[in-house]
Short mmCIF file of C-alpha atoms and ligand atoms in Angstrom, two decimals:
data_model
loop_
_atom_site.label_atom_id
_atom_site.label_comp_id
_atom_site.label_asym_id
_atom_site.label_seq_id
_atom_site.Cartn_x
_atom_site.Cartn_y
_atom_site.Cartn_z
CA UNK A 179 -0.35 -0.03 -0.10
CA UNK A 180 1.09 3.98 -0.77
CA UNK A 181 2.10 5.62 2.00
CA UNK A 182 2.15 9.51 1.68
CA UNK A 183 3.02 11.97 4.62
CA UNK A 184 1.18 14.95 6.19
CA UNK A 185 1.77 17.65 8.34
CA UNK A 186 -0.80 17.19 11.75
CA UNK A 187 0.02 19.95 13.83
CA UNK A 188 2.35 22.69 14.54
CA UNK A 189 4.11 25.05 17.48
CA UNK A 190 6.38 27.22 17.94
CA UNK A 191 8.52 28.37 21.05
CA UNK A 192 10.59 31.95 21.86
CA UNK A 193 12.11 32.16 24.52
CA UNK A 194 10.91 35.03 26.63
CA UNK A 195 13.85 38.03 26.66
CA UNK A 196 12.96 40.54 24.16
CA UNK A 197 16.00 43.05 22.59
CA UNK A 198 15.00 45.77 20.77
CA UNK A 199 16.64 47.65 19.03
CA UNK A 200 17.34 50.10 20.98
CA UNK A 201 18.84 47.92 22.98
CA UNK A 202 21.38 46.89 20.61
CA UNK A 203 21.89 50.54 20.05
CA UNK A 204 22.81 51.14 23.93
CA UNK A 205 25.93 48.07 23.45
CA UNK A 206 27.43 48.90 19.68
CA UNK A 207 27.33 51.61 16.56
CA UNK A 208 24.58 50.69 15.03
CA UNK A 209 20.52 52.02 14.92
CA UNK A 210 17.11 51.76 15.42
CA UNK A 211 16.45 53.52 11.93
CA UNK A 212 19.21 51.80 10.50
CA UNK A 213 19.00 47.95 11.15
CA UNK A 214 15.02 48.55 10.35
CA UNK A 215 15.44 50.17 7.95
CA UNK A 216 18.12 47.33 5.70
CA UNK A 217 15.87 44.45 7.80
CA UNK A 218 13.20 45.22 8.84
CA UNK A 219 13.74 43.75 12.15
CA UNK A 220 13.22 45.67 15.09
CA UNK A 221 14.14 43.61 17.92
CA UNK A 222 15.05 39.34 18.71
CA UNK A 223 14.02 36.81 21.56
CA UNK A 224 17.57 36.11 22.94
CA UNK A 225 17.48 33.11 25.49
CA UNK A 226 19.28 33.66 29.14
CA UNK A 227 20.08 30.33 30.67
CA UNK A 228 18.18 27.70 28.26
CA UNK A 229 20.17 25.52 25.24
CA UNK A 230 18.55 24.96 22.21
CA UNK A 231 17.62 21.30 23.35
CA UNK A 232 14.76 23.50 25.98
CA UNK A 233 13.49 25.30 23.12
CA UNK A 234 12.54 22.70 21.12
CA UNK A 235 11.83 20.15 23.91
CA UNK A 236 8.88 23.18 24.34
CA UNK A 237 8.39 22.67 20.70
CA UNK A 238 7.57 19.20 20.87
CA UNK A 239 5.41 18.83 24.54
CA UNK A 240 3.13 21.65 22.36
CA UNK A 241 2.97 19.08 19.38
CA UNK A 242 2.38 15.99 21.65
CA UNK A 243 -0.03 18.45 23.95
CA UNK A 244 -2.22 19.96 20.99
CA UNK A 245 -2.12 16.62 19.02
CA UNK A 246 -3.34 14.73 23.01
CA UNK A 247 -1.22 11.93 21.53
CA UNK A 248 1.32 10.31 23.91
CA UNK A 249 5.48 10.26 23.14
CA UNK A 250 5.36 6.46 23.31
CA UNK A 251 3.15 6.95 19.58
CA UNK A 252 6.14 8.46 17.88
CA UNK A 253 8.40 7.55 15.79
CA UNK A 254 11.16 9.57 14.76
CA UNK A 255 12.47 13.01 16.29
CA UNK A 256 14.73 15.07 13.68
CA UNK A 257 16.32 18.38 14.95
CA UNK A 258 17.94 20.91 12.07
CA UNK A 259 20.06 23.14 13.96
CA UNK A 260 23.63 24.36 13.55
CA UNK A 261 23.47 25.08 17.35
CA UNK A 262 22.95 22.24 18.70
CA UNK A 263 24.42 22.31 22.55
CA UNK A 264 26.52 19.77 21.92
CA UNK A 265 28.17 18.02 18.82
CA UNK A 266 27.02 14.31 21.14
CA UNK A 267 24.73 13.86 22.46
CA UNK A 268 22.37 15.33 19.91
CA UNK A 269 19.86 17.95 20.38
CA UNK A 270 17.36 15.36 19.13
CA UNK A 271 18.73 13.22 21.83
CA UNK A 272 17.87 15.51 24.67
CA UNK A 273 14.68 16.41 22.79
CA UNK A 274 13.31 12.54 22.70
CA UNK A 275 14.94 11.96 26.87
CA UNK A 276 13.27 15.57 27.97
CA UNK A 277 9.35 14.56 26.56
CA UNK A 278 9.66 10.18 26.80
CA UNK A 279 9.36 9.01 23.63
CA UNK A 280 11.32 6.30 24.02
CA UNK A 281 10.00 4.42 20.63
CA UNK A 282 12.01 7.36 18.19
CA UNK A 283 14.45 7.31 17.16
CA UNK A 284 16.32 10.69 16.80
CA UNK A 285 18.89 12.47 15.15
CA UNK A 286 19.97 15.91 14.51
CA UNK A 287 20.35 17.56 10.10
CA UNK A 288 22.71 20.63 9.18
CA UNK A 289 21.64 22.60 7.23
CA UNK A 290 22.12 25.54 8.46
CA UNK A 291 19.19 28.61 7.47
CA UNK A 292 17.76 25.28 4.90
CA UNK A 293 17.18 23.05 8.04
CA UNK A 294 14.12 22.50 8.13
CA UNK A 295 13.32 22.05 4.93
CA UNK A 296 15.89 19.86 4.04
CA UNK A 297 14.55 17.74 7.66
CA UNK A 298 10.87 18.35 6.37
CA UNK A 299 11.50 16.48 2.85
CA UNK A 300 14.28 13.87 4.83
CA UNK A 301 11.38 12.73 6.95
CA UNK A 302 8.53 12.91 4.53
CA UNK A 303 10.83 9.92 2.56
CA UNK A 304 10.65 7.69 6.48
CA UNK A 305 6.56 7.62 6.33
CA UNK A 306 6.65 7.39 2.69
CA UNK A 307 8.37 4.24 3.22
CA UNK A 308 5.45 2.69 5.47
CA UNK A 309 7.23 1.34 7.75
CA UNK A 310 6.94 4.68 10.83
CA UNK A 311 3.41 6.51 11.28
CA UNK A 312 4.24 9.98 12.93
CA UNK A 313 7.36 12.18 13.07
CA UNK A 314 8.60 15.26 14.91
CA UNK A 315 10.90 17.66 12.91
CA UNK A 316 11.72 20.83 14.51
CA UNK A 317 13.98 23.47 13.82
CA UNK A 318 15.56 24.95 17.15
CA UNK A 319 18.50 27.67 16.96
CA UNK A 320 20.17 29.74 20.17
CA UNK A 321 22.62 32.00 17.29
CA UNK A 322 23.28 33.92 20.13
CA UNK A 323 25.69 32.10 21.51
CA UNK A 324 27.41 31.62 18.15
CA UNK A 325 27.19 35.25 17.01
CA UNK A 326 30.02 37.78 17.79
CA UNK A 327 28.44 40.38 19.84
CA UNK A 328 31.04 42.92 18.89
CA UNK A 329 30.08 42.57 14.96
CA UNK A 330 27.98 44.93 14.24
CA UNK A 331 27.27 43.95 10.74
CA UNK A 332 26.31 40.00 11.83
CA UNK A 333 24.78 40.36 15.96
CA UNK A 334 21.71 42.62 14.96
CA UNK A 335 20.24 40.24 12.81
CA UNK A 336 20.05 37.30 14.65
CA UNK A 337 17.53 36.03 17.19
CA UNK A 338 16.60 32.48 18.68
CA UNK A 339 13.46 30.17 18.65
CA UNK A 340 12.00 26.78 18.10
CA UNK A 341 9.45 25.88 16.11
CA UNK A 342 8.24 22.51 14.63
CA UNK A 343 5.46 19.63 13.20
CA UNK A 344 3.71 16.43 14.03
CA UNK A 345 3.87 14.37 10.53
CA UNK A 346 2.09 11.73 10.41
CA UNK A 347 1.55 9.21 7.86
CA UNK A 348 -1.48 9.83 5.32
CA UNK A 349 -3.55 7.95 2.96
CA UNK A 350 -3.43 11.10 0.21
CA UNK A 351 -0.37 13.34 -1.11
CA UNK A 352 0.29 16.72 0.50
CA UNK A 353 3.46 16.78 -0.32
CA UNK A 354 3.74 17.82 -3.83
CA UNK A 355 7.02 18.18 -5.44
CA UNK A 356 10.50 19.29 -3.42
CA UNK A 357 13.53 20.83 -4.80
CA UNK A 358 16.90 21.22 -2.76
CA UNK A 359 20.59 22.20 -3.76
CA UNK A 360 23.49 22.49 -2.06
CA UNK A 361 27.30 24.65 -3.74
CA UNK A 362 29.70 24.08 -0.86
CA UNK A 363 32.54 25.82 -3.33
CA UNK A 364 30.90 29.06 -2.11
CA UNK A 365 30.79 28.00 1.38
CA UNK A 366 33.43 30.32 2.95
CA UNK A 367 30.62 33.22 2.77
CA UNK A 368 28.89 32.14 5.71
CA UNK A 369 30.08 30.22 8.29
CA UNK A 370 30.21 29.63 11.96
CA UNK A 371 31.13 26.62 14.54
CA UNK A 372 34.31 26.09 13.12
CA UNK A 373 36.89 23.09 15.17
CA UNK A 374 40.36 23.75 14.15
CA UNK A 375 42.87 20.70 14.50
CA UNK A 376 43.88 20.08 18.42
CA UNK A 377 45.97 16.99 18.76
CA UNK A 378 49.99 16.72 19.38
CA UNK A 379 50.04 15.61 16.42
CA UNK A 380 48.46 18.10 13.91
CA UNK A 381 49.68 21.77 12.84
CA UNK A 382 47.55 23.89 15.28
CA UNK A 383 44.70 25.69 13.33
CA UNK A 384 42.94 28.56 14.94
CA UNK A 385 39.35 28.02 16.65
CA UNK A 386 35.95 29.79 14.23
CA UNK A 387 33.36 30.02 16.74
CA UNK A 388 31.67 33.05 15.93
CA UNK A 389 29.14 33.86 12.70
CA UNK A 390 30.41 35.47 9.31
CA UNK A 391 29.05 36.75 6.55
CA UNK A 392 29.62 38.07 3.01
CA UNK A 393 26.26 39.78 3.54
CA UNK A 394 26.44 41.00 -0.14
CA UNK A 395 27.21 37.56 -1.47
CA UNK A 396 24.47 36.13 0.85
CA UNK A 397 21.76 38.88 -0.21
CA UNK A 398 22.80 38.98 -3.93
CA UNK A 399 22.05 35.17 -3.55
CA UNK A 400 19.18 34.80 -2.63
CA UNK A 401 17.00 37.31 -4.84
CA UNK A 402 19.85 36.04 -7.89
CA UNK A 403 20.53 32.98 -7.55
CA UNK A 404 17.68 31.43 -4.66
CA UNK A 405 14.56 33.81 -6.71
CA UNK A 406 15.83 31.68 -10.33
CA UNK A 407 15.27 28.98 -8.36
CA UNK A 408 11.88 29.01 -7.61
CA UNK A 409 10.30 29.88 -10.33
CA UNK A 410 12.30 27.17 -12.29
CA UNK A 411 10.45 25.07 -9.68
CA UNK A 412 6.89 25.87 -9.61
CA UNK A 413 7.25 25.89 -13.44
CA UNK A 414 9.02 21.83 -13.52
CA UNK A 415 6.33 20.99 -11.08
CA UNK A 416 3.15 22.22 -13.25
CA UNK A 417 1.69 25.69 -11.25
CA UNK A 418 1.79 28.84 -11.91
CA UNK A 419 2.61 30.92 -8.96
CA UNK A 420 -1.33 31.80 -8.83
CA UNK A 421 -1.62 28.10 -8.02
CA UNK A 422 0.30 28.66 -4.63
CA UNK A 423 -1.15 30.41 -1.69
CA UNK A 424 1.34 31.63 0.61
CA UNK A 425 4.65 31.39 0.83
CA UNK A 426 6.36 30.44 3.49
CA UNK A 427 9.91 31.93 3.17
CA UNK A 428 13.15 31.74 5.02
CA UNK A 429 12.74 34.92 7.55
CA UNK A 430 16.72 36.86 7.33
CA UNK A 431 15.30 40.33 6.01
CA UNK A 432 12.01 41.75 4.42
CA UNK A 433 14.06 43.59 1.94
CA UNK A 434 14.90 40.07 0.54
CA UNK A 435 11.39 38.99 0.93
CA UNK A 436 10.49 42.20 -0.95
CA UNK A 437 13.01 41.60 -4.66
CA UNK A 438 11.72 37.76 -4.29
CA UNK A 439 7.95 38.59 -4.87
CA UNK A 440 8.81 41.52 -7.22
CA UNK A 441 11.24 38.74 -9.17
CA UNK A 442 8.37 36.22 -8.91
CA UNK A 443 5.79 38.94 -10.12
CA UNK A 444 4.01 38.07 -6.99
CA UNK A 445 1.90 40.45 -4.59
CA UNK A 446 4.11 41.12 -1.58
CA UNK A 447 0.78 39.72 0.20
CA UNK A 448 1.61 36.22 0.17
CA UNK A 449 5.06 36.48 1.77
CA UNK A 450 3.90 35.75 5.31
CA UNK A 451 6.53 37.95 7.37
CA UNK A 452 7.54 38.08 11.05
CA UNK A 453 11.80 38.61 10.72
CA UNK A 454 10.73 42.04 12.81
CA UNK A 455 9.60 40.30 15.81
CA UNK A 456 12.26 37.45 16.04
CA UNK A 457 15.29 38.38 13.78
CA UNK A 458 17.10 35.55 11.43
CA UNK A 459 16.72 32.55 13.29
CA UNK A 460 18.31 30.26 10.39
CA UNK A 461 16.57 26.41 11.04
CA UNK A 462 14.02 27.67 13.17
CA UNK A 463 12.49 30.69 10.89
CA UNK A 464 9.95 28.78 8.30
CA UNK A 465 8.21 26.31 11.72
CA UNK A 466 7.87 29.84 13.87
CA UNK A 467 6.21 31.35 10.23
CA UNK A 468 4.16 28.84 10.50
CA UNK A 469 2.98 27.98 13.35
CA UNK A 470 1.80 31.78 13.39
CA UNK A 471 0.46 31.27 10.20
CA UNK A 472 -1.74 28.92 11.34
CA UNK A 473 -2.03 30.57 15.34
CA UNK A 474 -3.88 33.66 12.55
CA UNK A 475 -6.31 31.64 10.46
CA UNK A 476 -4.08 32.28 7.19
CA UNK A 477 -3.10 28.62 7.72
CA UNK A 478 -6.29 25.76 8.16
CA UNK A 479 -4.32 22.51 8.01
CA UNK A 480 -7.36 20.93 6.46
CA UNK A 481 -5.45 20.41 3.38
CA UNK A 482 -7.07 22.57 1.39
CA UNK A 483 -4.06 25.00 0.49
CA UNK A 484 -1.01 24.86 -1.48
CA UNK A 485 1.60 26.40 -0.44
CA UNK A 486 5.07 26.88 -0.76
CA UNK A 487 8.33 26.78 2.00
CA UNK A 488 11.72 27.98 0.77
CA UNK A 489 15.06 27.83 2.90
CA UNK A 490 18.53 29.48 1.55
CA UNK A 491 21.73 29.95 3.64
CA UNK A 492 24.82 28.54 4.62
CA UNK A 493 26.50 26.43 2.46
CA UNK A 494 25.04 27.54 0.83
CA UNK A 495 22.37 25.40 0.87
CA UNK A 496 19.15 26.52 -0.56
CA UNK A 497 16.10 24.27 -1.25
CA UNK A 498 11.80 24.76 -1.87
CA UNK A 499 8.65 22.46 -1.18
CA UNK A 500 5.82 22.60 -2.61
CA UNK A 501 3.56 21.13 -0.23
CA UNK A 502 -1.18 20.41 -0.06
CA UNK A 503 -1.86 21.49 3.86
N1 ACO B 742 24.56 49.40 12.64
C1 ACO B 742 24.77 50.36 11.45
N2 ACO B 742 25.68 50.83 9.69
C2 ACO B 742 26.41 49.18 10.13
C3 ACO B 742 25.69 48.26 10.48
C4 ACO B 742 24.78 48.66 11.68
N3 ACO B 742 24.31 47.11 12.33
N4 ACO B 742 26.10 47.17 9.89
C5 ACO B 742 27.15 46.94 8.82
N5 ACO B 742 26.99 48.65 8.78
C6 ACO B 742 28.18 49.78 7.80
C7 ACO B 742 28.67 49.31 7.11
O1 ACO B 742 29.96 49.58 8.30
C8 ACO B 742 28.45 49.86 6.27
O2 ACO B 742 29.19 51.18 6.53
P1 ACO B 742 30.78 51.72 5.89
O3 ACO B 742 29.60 52.39 4.29
O4 ACO B 742 30.90 53.48 6.20
O5 ACO B 742 31.31 50.58 4.95
C9 ACO B 742 27.91 50.55 5.82
O6 ACO B 742 26.06 50.35 6.90
C10 ACO B 742 26.78 49.52 4.69
O7 ACO B 742 27.06 48.55 4.72
P2 ACO B 742 26.83 47.10 3.86
O8 ACO B 742 27.12 45.86 4.61
O9 ACO B 742 26.50 47.49 2.77
O10 ACO B 742 24.89 47.57 4.19
P3 ACO B 742 23.52 46.31 3.21
O11 ACO B 742 22.87 47.14 3.08
O12 ACO B 742 24.29 45.16 2.69
O13 ACO B 742 23.13 45.70 4.32
C11 ACO B 742 22.82 43.29 5.42
C12 ACO B 742 23.45 44.57 5.24
C13 ACO B 742 21.51 43.66 5.88
C14 ACO B 742 23.35 42.17 6.07
C15 ACO B 742 22.75 42.88 4.36
O14 ACO B 742 23.87 42.95 3.33
C16 ACO B 742 22.04 41.50 3.82
O15 ACO B 742 20.56 41.76 4.30
N6 ACO B 742 22.38 40.35 3.44
C17 ACO B 742 21.51 38.90 3.62
C18 ACO B 742 21.71 38.81 4.80
C19 ACO B 742 20.93 37.25 5.20
O16 ACO B 742 19.74 36.73 4.42
N7 ACO B 742 21.55 36.21 5.98
C20 ACO B 742 20.44 35.23 5.36
C21 ACO B 742 21.25 33.65 5.40
S1 ACO B 742 21.81 33.55 7.75
C22 ACO B 742 21.90 31.66 7.21
O17 ACO B 742 22.04 31.53 6.89
C23 ACO B 742 22.80 31.63 9.04
#
């Protein structure tokens, strides 16, 4: 029997502490006007004492509560993150333990701001295999620990948060098409979390832990390459932009959304945005947006809408899914 996957529940969580642009202007040479006009960002949520697994666990617990499922019903947990608590155990393994999902296997997936889209595409294959019935996919980040707070060119852009979905096996197809890409040759334009060689047998390297970004190169990559890829993907899927009800894009910068919408010839109203409140939360940005759209009644989760989801960022990676949701 053919099996498919569908998103049956959504949830998100953001740390309570809010850092406004004015708070950053008191710490570094920047201003609310510069940040808001260049990026659309007005504030971001920043952890005080929580780790990525704490945020992801809140989301997983909310998903179980909303769907009234016992934790034992979950077959797998994937956490997309570039800011795991540690290399091992994985963030997903910590979530598995915290919610008591004893039957679930769990692992992290690292694809930066495309992480949630890549993880969702992977999870769909697990459910389509017919071996599993229910899985949780979460995007969770604590980017505040990888940002260099002395570098105004990146510190103002990022925030912390988590969002996720419960996926269930379905008799009807809901994942209509996918298009996933990586260009590792351009990876140097966005880096973080470097781990230098530190053994008596190796030449020592400097650690490169902080997030570093060639902002202009990433901006152009998003506007030119990612937008072209979305247009081609829609055509390859024998659809037009009119067939797409909502475009859920990675929330990096409002100007990027605006230019994408213009280039694709789509009204900006079809591009919901929340980077004003959260900043760029990398792998968490799309699931937080999805969850907020459901809360606001823009998405009903009744299979009546067609949405396009696109992540893009470090790797470089970019990827889109078209979903009946
Ligand atoms: N406050 C005030 N001034 C600033 C700040 C700041 N926070 N940051 C930079 N400036 C200054 C610069 O020093 C520069 O000054 P100068 O002209 O005297 O040299 C001036 O502002 C202009 O700097 P630019 O870098 O040219 O500014 P730009 O208009 O390109 O905007 C930005 C920068 C917002 C980063 C933009 O390039 C961008 O959005 N890039 C894409 C980022 C992105 O989408 N990342 C997504 C992927 S992230 C991920 O995958 C984890």
